[in-house]
Structure formats: C-alpha cells, structure tokens
XYZ file of N, CA and C in Angstrom:
471
model
N 107.865 42.350 92.019
C 107.049 41.151 92.099
C 107.646 40.177 93.116
N 106.814 39.627 93.954
C 107.251 38.638 94.948
C 107.476 37.304 94.243
N 108.704 36.828 94.260
C 108.993 35.560 93.582
C 108.970 34.363 94.534
N 108.654 34.583 95.821
C 108.587 33.452 96.745
C 107.551 32.406 96.322
N 106.359 32.814 95.845
C 105.417 31.780 95.385
C 105.973 30.935 94.230
N 106.733 31.574 93.332
C 107.346 30.813 92.236
C 108.424 29.863 92.754
N 109.220 30.335 93.716
C 110.228 29.460 94.318
C 109.564 28.300 95.051
N 108.484 28.576 95.746
C 107.757 27.523 96.457
C 107.247 26.478 95.474
N 106.723 26.922 94.341
C 106.219 25.990 93.323
C 107.352 25.146 92.751
N 108.502 25.757 92.523
C 109.662 24.997 92.015
C 110.136 23.974 93.039
N 110.126 24.364 94.323
C 110.512 23.437 95.380
C 109.533 22.256 95.409
N 108.244 22.546 95.375
C 107.221 21.491 95.384
C 107.425 20.545 94.199
N 107.756 21.115 93.054
C 107.974 20.325 91.847
C 109.049 19.259 92.034
N 110.187 19.638 92.555
C 111.297 18.696 92.693
C 111.038 17.680 93.800
N 110.293 18.071 94.820
C 110.084 17.168 95.950
C 108.825 16.328 95.831
N 107.725 16.925 95.461
C 106.444 16.250 95.676
C 105.653 15.885 94.429
N 105.637 16.723 93.414
C 104.701 16.372 92.344
C 105.027 16.908 90.962
N 106.209 17.398 90.744
C 106.513 17.972 89.446
C 107.253 17.043 88.520
N 107.232 17.408 87.249
C 107.971 16.654 86.237
C 108.611 17.586 85.203
N 108.527 18.874 85.406
C 108.950 19.832 84.386
C 110.443 19.750 84.077
N 111.292 19.720 85.072
C 112.744 19.742 84.849
C 113.311 18.338 84.652
N 113.044 17.447 85.583
C 113.686 16.128 85.569
C 112.749 15.001 85.154
N 111.520 15.337 84.816
C 110.515 14.348 84.453
C 110.211 13.381 85.600
N 110.586 13.779 86.815
C 110.306 12.990 88.014
C 110.512 13.886 89.226
N 110.347 13.318 90.403
C 110.527 14.055 91.650
C 110.846 13.049 92.752
N 111.171 13.551 93.929
C 111.515 12.653 95.041
C 110.372 11.710 95.390
N 109.157 12.246 95.464
C 108.026 11.395 95.830
C 107.875 10.253 94.827
N 107.913 10.558 93.547
C 107.769 9.522 92.517
C 108.858 8.459 92.625
N 110.062 8.887 92.975
C 111.177 7.947 93.061
C 111.185 7.120 94.338
N 110.647 7.673 95.430
C 110.842 7.032 96.734
C 109.597 6.497 97.414
N 108.418 7.006 97.102
C 107.254 6.700 97.944
C 106.936 5.212 98.050
N 107.211 4.447 97.019
C 106.897 3.016 97.089
C 108.163 2.149 97.067
N 109.289 2.750 97.398
C 110.543 1.984 97.372
C 110.741 1.233 98.685
N 111.403 0.121 98.563
C 111.676 -0.695 99.754
C 112.940 -0.203 100.445
N 113.021 -0.507 101.719
C 114.248 -0.183 102.455
C 115.423 -0.953 101.867
N 115.182 -2.182 101.430
C 116.255 -2.978 100.840
C 116.866 -2.244 99.644
N 116.028 -1.717 98.780
C 116.526 -0.948 97.638
C 117.236 0.312 98.125
N 116.617 1.040 99.043
C 117.162 2.310 99.524
C 118.504 2.142 100.223
N 118.741 0.989 100.813
C 119.986 0.738 101.542
C 121.057 0.032 100.719
N 120.754 -0.336 99.494
C 121.713 -1.072 98.675
C 122.830 -0.164 98.177
N 124.059 -0.585 98.424
C 125.239 0.159 97.983
C 125.552 -0.164 96.526
N 125.963 0.846 95.805
C 126.489 0.695 94.453
C 127.891 1.286 94.488
N 128.880 0.425 94.515
C 130.260 0.882 94.581
C 130.478 1.801 95.766
N 131.105 2.927 95.504
C 131.393 3.883 96.579
C 130.340 4.990 96.679
N 129.250 4.850 95.929
C 128.201 5.874 95.952
C 127.421 5.827 97.263
N 126.844 6.956 97.632
C 125.936 6.978 98.772
C 124.699 6.169 98.428
N 124.035 5.645 99.439
C 122.791 4.918 99.192
C 121.661 5.914 98.967
N 120.586 5.422 98.388
C 119.390 6.242 98.195
C 118.873 6.730 99.539
N 118.871 5.859 100.540
C 118.397 6.255 101.874
C 119.240 7.390 102.434
N 120.539 7.291 102.289
C 121.416 8.332 102.815
C 121.213 9.657 102.079
N 121.039 9.604 100.767
C 120.805 10.832 100.002
C 119.476 11.479 100.396
N 118.457 10.668 100.598
C 117.153 11.204 101.011
C 117.253 11.847 102.395
N 117.946 11.196 103.305
C 118.111 11.759 104.649
C 118.927 13.050 104.600
N 119.919 13.090 103.753
C 120.757 14.269 103.586
C 119.907 15.468 103.135
N 119.086 15.268 102.128
C 118.223 16.351 101.642
C 117.227 16.753 102.719
N 116.645 15.779 103.402
C 115.696 16.102 104.467
C 116.366 16.908 105.577
N 117.590 16.582 105.887
C 118.340 17.300 106.920
C 118.354 18.802 106.629
N 118.639 19.158 105.383
C 118.688 20.571 105.008
C 117.292 21.186 104.961
N 116.334 20.473 104.409
C 114.964 20.996 104.366
C 114.475 21.283 105.777
N 114.656 20.331 106.662
C 114.195 20.491 108.030
C 114.924 21.641 108.744
N 116.216 21.751 108.528
C 116.991 22.801 109.176
C 116.596 24.197 108.729
N 116.384 24.382 107.441
C 115.977 25.690 106.921
C 114.523 25.965 107.304
N 113.700 24.937 107.296
C 112.298 25.075 107.706
C 112.213 25.605 109.130
N 113.061 25.122 109.998
C 113.064 25.588 111.385
C 113.348 27.086 111.473
N 114.219 27.590 110.601
C 114.499 29.030 110.577
C 113.252 29.779 110.115
N 112.586 29.275 109.082
C 111.359 29.920 108.590
C 110.279 29.953 109.672
N 110.324 28.996 110.580
C 109.339 28.927 111.668
C 109.765 29.767 112.881
N 110.885 30.479 112.749
C 111.331 31.365 113.815
C 112.422 30.805 114.705
N 112.901 29.611 114.411
C 113.942 28.990 115.219
C 115.326 29.337 114.723
N 116.342 28.835 115.425
C 117.724 29.094 115.028
C 118.169 28.153 113.904
N 119.222 28.527 113.233
C 119.852 27.657 112.242
C 120.824 26.758 112.983
N 120.515 25.475 113.076
C 121.347 24.565 113.858
C 122.016 23.488 113.003
N 121.710 23.445 111.716
C 122.317 22.426 110.861
C 123.749 22.822 110.519
N 124.584 21.807 110.319
C 125.971 22.009 109.928
C 126.323 20.993 108.851
N 127.017 21.451 107.833
C 127.381 20.578 106.715
C 128.051 19.292 107.183
N 128.895 19.405 108.195
C 129.667 18.231 108.633
C 128.780 17.110 109.182
N 127.539 17.421 109.539
C 126.617 16.401 110.059
C 125.570 15.976 109.033
N 125.665 16.468 107.827
C 124.587 16.271 106.857
C 124.517 14.867 106.255
N 125.456 14.016 106.589
C 125.402 12.608 106.165
C 125.498 11.663 107.365
N 125.353 12.199 108.570
C 125.467 11.392 109.792
C 124.090 10.961 110.284
N 123.703 9.760 109.924
C 122.405 9.232 110.338
C 122.564 7.785 110.758
N 121.851 7.380 111.785
C 121.889 5.960 112.131
C 121.247 5.155 111.006
N 121.742 3.968 110.760
C 121.162 3.162 109.678
C 119.713 2.787 109.979
N 118.905 2.781 108.946
C 117.537 2.294 109.079
C 117.579 0.788 108.850
N 116.920 0.067 109.713
C 116.992 -1.396 109.633
C 115.658 -2.066 109.362
N 114.563 -1.298 109.410
C 113.251 -1.901 109.143
C 112.497 -1.067 108.108
N 111.631 -1.742 107.393
C 110.783 -1.050 106.420
C 109.926 0.004 107.120
N 109.511 -0.286 108.343
C 108.700 0.665 109.096
C 109.471 1.970 109.352
N 110.755 1.852 109.689
C 111.579 3.059 109.886
C 111.652 3.877 108.600
N 111.858 3.203 107.488
C 111.953 3.866 106.186
C 110.630 4.546 105.837
N 109.527 3.831 106.007
C 108.207 4.396 105.704
C 107.910 5.602 106.586
N 108.272 5.515 107.858
C 108.064 6.635 108.786
C 108.923 7.820 108.366
N 110.176 7.560 108.021
C 111.044 8.637 107.531
C 110.426 9.320 106.321
N 109.948 8.530 105.361
C 109.365 9.125 104.155
C 108.155 9.987 104.482
N 107.312 9.544 105.395
C 106.148 10.349 105.778
C 106.584 11.693 106.369
N 107.604 11.668 107.202
C 108.133 12.909 107.786
C 108.747 13.777 106.688
N 109.454 13.161 105.767
C 110.076 13.864 104.647
C 109.013 14.609 103.838
N 107.933 13.915 103.456
C 106.871 14.544 102.651
C 106.194 15.678 103.434
N 105.959 15.442 104.713
C 105.304 16.458 105.553
C 106.185 17.698 105.673
N 107.468 17.506 105.942
C 108.381 18.639 106.080
C 108.561 19.376 104.754
N 108.573 18.649 103.658
C 108.687 19.295 102.342
C 107.455 20.155 102.069
N 106.278 19.636 102.372
C 105.046 20.411 102.161
C 105.019 21.648 103.056
N 105.451 21.497 104.290
C 105.497 22.637 105.211
C 106.504 23.671 104.725
N 107.663 23.211 104.270
C 108.688 24.112 103.730
C 108.097 24.920 102.581
N 107.419 24.255 101.676
C 106.809 24.942 100.531
C 105.819 25.999 101.001
N 104.966 25.644 101.944
C 103.978 26.597 102.462
C 104.654 27.804 103.106
N 105.699 27.568 103.856
C 106.409 28.659 104.520
C 107.080 29.589 103.508
N 107.636 29.021 102.449
C 108.251 29.849 101.404
C 107.183 30.705 100.733
N 106.037 30.128 100.453
C 104.940 30.890 99.829
C 104.533 32.086 100.669
N 104.616 31.948 101.968
C 104.153 32.985 102.887
C 105.193 34.069 103.174
N 106.410 33.881 102.727
C 107.441 34.883 103.007
C 107.102 36.202 102.316
N 107.221 37.301 103.031
C 106.950 38.595 102.410
C 108.068 38.994 101.443
N 107.693 39.724 100.433
C 108.635 40.128 99.387
C 109.861 40.849 99.944
N 109.688 41.609 101.010
C 110.815 42.369 101.550
C 111.928 41.479 102.113
N 111.645 40.199 102.332
C 112.693 39.282 102.825
C 113.596 38.777 101.708
N 113.179 38.967 100.483
C 113.878 38.431 99.320
C 115.385 38.654 99.364
N 115.796 39.868 99.629
C 117.227 40.178 99.601
C 117.834 40.326 100.993
N 117.055 40.068 102.021
C 117.595 40.155 103.382
C 118.523 38.981 103.670
N 119.489 39.179 104.550
C 120.382 38.071 104.912
C 119.612 36.924 105.563
N 119.987 35.728 105.191
C 119.411 34.529 105.781
C 120.226 34.194 107.034
N 119.693 34.473 108.196
C 120.306 34.278 109.500
C 121.506 35.213 109.690
N 122.541 35.013 108.899
C 123.735 35.870 108.947
C 124.115 36.227 107.519
N 124.735 37.368 107.354
C 125.096 37.850 106.017
C 125.968 36.848 105.254
N 126.786 36.084 105.989
C 127.682 35.119 105.324
C 126.920 34.015 104.589
N 125.639 33.805 104.927
C 124.836 32.773 104.267
C 124.094 33.291 103.038
N 124.219 34.565 102.750
C 123.528 35.131 101.602
C 122.086 35.478 101.949
N 121.305 35.730 100.917
C 119.925 36.186 101.090
C 118.956 35.011 101.213
N 117.743 35.335 101.602
C 116.674 34.329 101.624
C 116.500 33.743 100.229
N 116.455 34.613 99.224
C 116.297 34.139 97.850
C 117.396 33.145 97.483
N 118.630 33.510 97.753
C 119.765 32.639 97.390
C 119.663 31.284 98.078
N 119.260 31.260 99.341
C 119.174 30.006 100.077
C 118.057 29.105 99.571
N 116.935 29.687 99.227
C 115.828 28.876 98.706
C 116.175 28.352 97.319
N 116.733 29.210 96.482
C 117.147 28.788 95.147
C 118.211 27.695 95.232
N 119.161 27.847 96.145
C 120.203 26.833 96.328
C 119.603 25.518 96.821
N 118.586 25.597 97.680
C 117.920 24.382 98.158
C 117.317 23.612 96.976
N 116.677 24.330 96.081
C 116.073 23.692 94.902
C 117.152 23.024 94.053
N 118.231 23.741 93.797
C 119.328 23.173 93.002
C 119.947 21.959 93.686
N 120.134 22.058 94.993
C 120.690 20.951 95.767
C 119.780 19.723 95.664
N 118.485 19.952 95.751
C 117.525 18.850 95.635
C 117.608 18.186 94.263
N 117.687 18.985 93.201
C 117.797 18.404 91.859
C 119.097 17.626 91.691
N 120.175 18.134 92.238
C 121.465 17.464 92.147
C 121.374 16.043 92.716
N 120.832 15.928 93.919
C 120.753 14.606 94.539
C 119.624 13.764 93.957
N 118.575 14.384 93.440
C 117.539 13.614 92.741
C 118.153 12.888 91.545
N 119.012 13.576 90.822
C 119.693 12.934 89.695
C 120.502 11.724 90.136
N 121.174 11.837 91.270
C 121.931 10.705 91.795
C 120.999 9.549 92.142
N 119.889 9.857 92.789
C 118.932 8.815 93.177
C 118.403 8.096 91.944
N 118.052 8.840 90.919
C 117.541 8.236 89.685
C 118.589 7.304 89.075
N 119.823 7.760 89.010
C 120.890 6.924 88.426
C 121.157 5.677 89.262
N 121.184 5.827 90.576
C 121.412 4.670 91.444
C 120.283 3.659 91.280
N 119.052 4.129 91.237
C 117.920 3.210 91.019
C 118.059 2.467 89.696
N 118.466 3.168 88.649
C 118.637 2.520 87.352
C 119.745 1.476 87.396
N 120.835 1.815 88.059
C 121.922 0.831 88.198
C 121.458 -0.398 88.973
N 120.686 -0.206 90.013
C 120.187 -1.329 90.806
C 119.160 -2.156 90.031
N 118.323 -1.491 89.255
C 117.327 -2.225 88.470
C 117.984 -2.995 87.346
N 119.068 -2.457 86.792
C 119.795 -3.170 85.743
C 120.457 -4.435 86.290
N 120.853 -4.413 87.561
C 121.470 -5.578 88.207
C 120.447 -6.686 88.472
N 119.209 -6.287 88.689
C 118.163 -7.248 89.075
C 117.752 -8.150 87.942
C-alpha cells in the first residue's frame, strides 16, 4: 500500500488544517498573529517568527528536491534569517509559508510507492519515507514550542 497519501494528510494536518494530534496547527496559531507578537522574545527561547522561518526553510528545501532540484539546505543555516521589521513582511512570509506547505503536501501525495524506501538524495539521508515522517515530527516539535511561547506571551499581557 502506498502510504504517501497518508503522510501528505498528516503533513497537511500539522501545517494547515488539522487538530487530531495537537488540537491545533501552524495556520491556526500564526495566520492572524502580529509581527510584534511573532518577534517578542521570551527569555532565551527562539521567537515565534524564527521558529516559523526555520520550519519553512526545511519545507522549502525538501520541496525543491521533490520538484527535481538539488538539496541545498544545510542545518547550520536553518536559523539564519534577516529580521522582519514590518507587518507586511510577516504577512508576505506567512502567505509563502502556506503556499509552500500546500505544494509540499501535493508533491508528497503524488510520489509513487516505489520511492518509499529509496534513498532521499543520498543514502546518508535515509529514505523518502523517513524524511517525510521526520518532517512531520519536526513540525510538531516546533509547533509545541510556538504554542507554549504564545501562552507565555498572552499570560504576560
């Protein structure tokens, strides 16, 4: 059985419209948030904006591979982003984030079953299945951080 459609649905759930695992998703947490909130520091934690950009960095990088391009992302650059200074920049980023997430989901749905256990770019990165599953887990990990940071900021207000 081809499990790519199930993986695509799980990815969509965490990013765009699901509530099954965390009772929320990135879209629900971020779509109407202000840049001021997204940029607010809580102690030594990353900001919501930085966490969102970090997740988008990986989604976009893996999406490019699914579209036939090279893997050009590197962990060491996954938190290196210029600061956003206007609400317009934040809103534009979010629109790109949602678009890339939807495209990623569509591309995963279209993957043929025979790619499931094939190496993702290079054997050292594991299989396509492992990379997509890890992406979902990575997204949930940082979604939890975003939810907690928002709660801490709302408690301060």
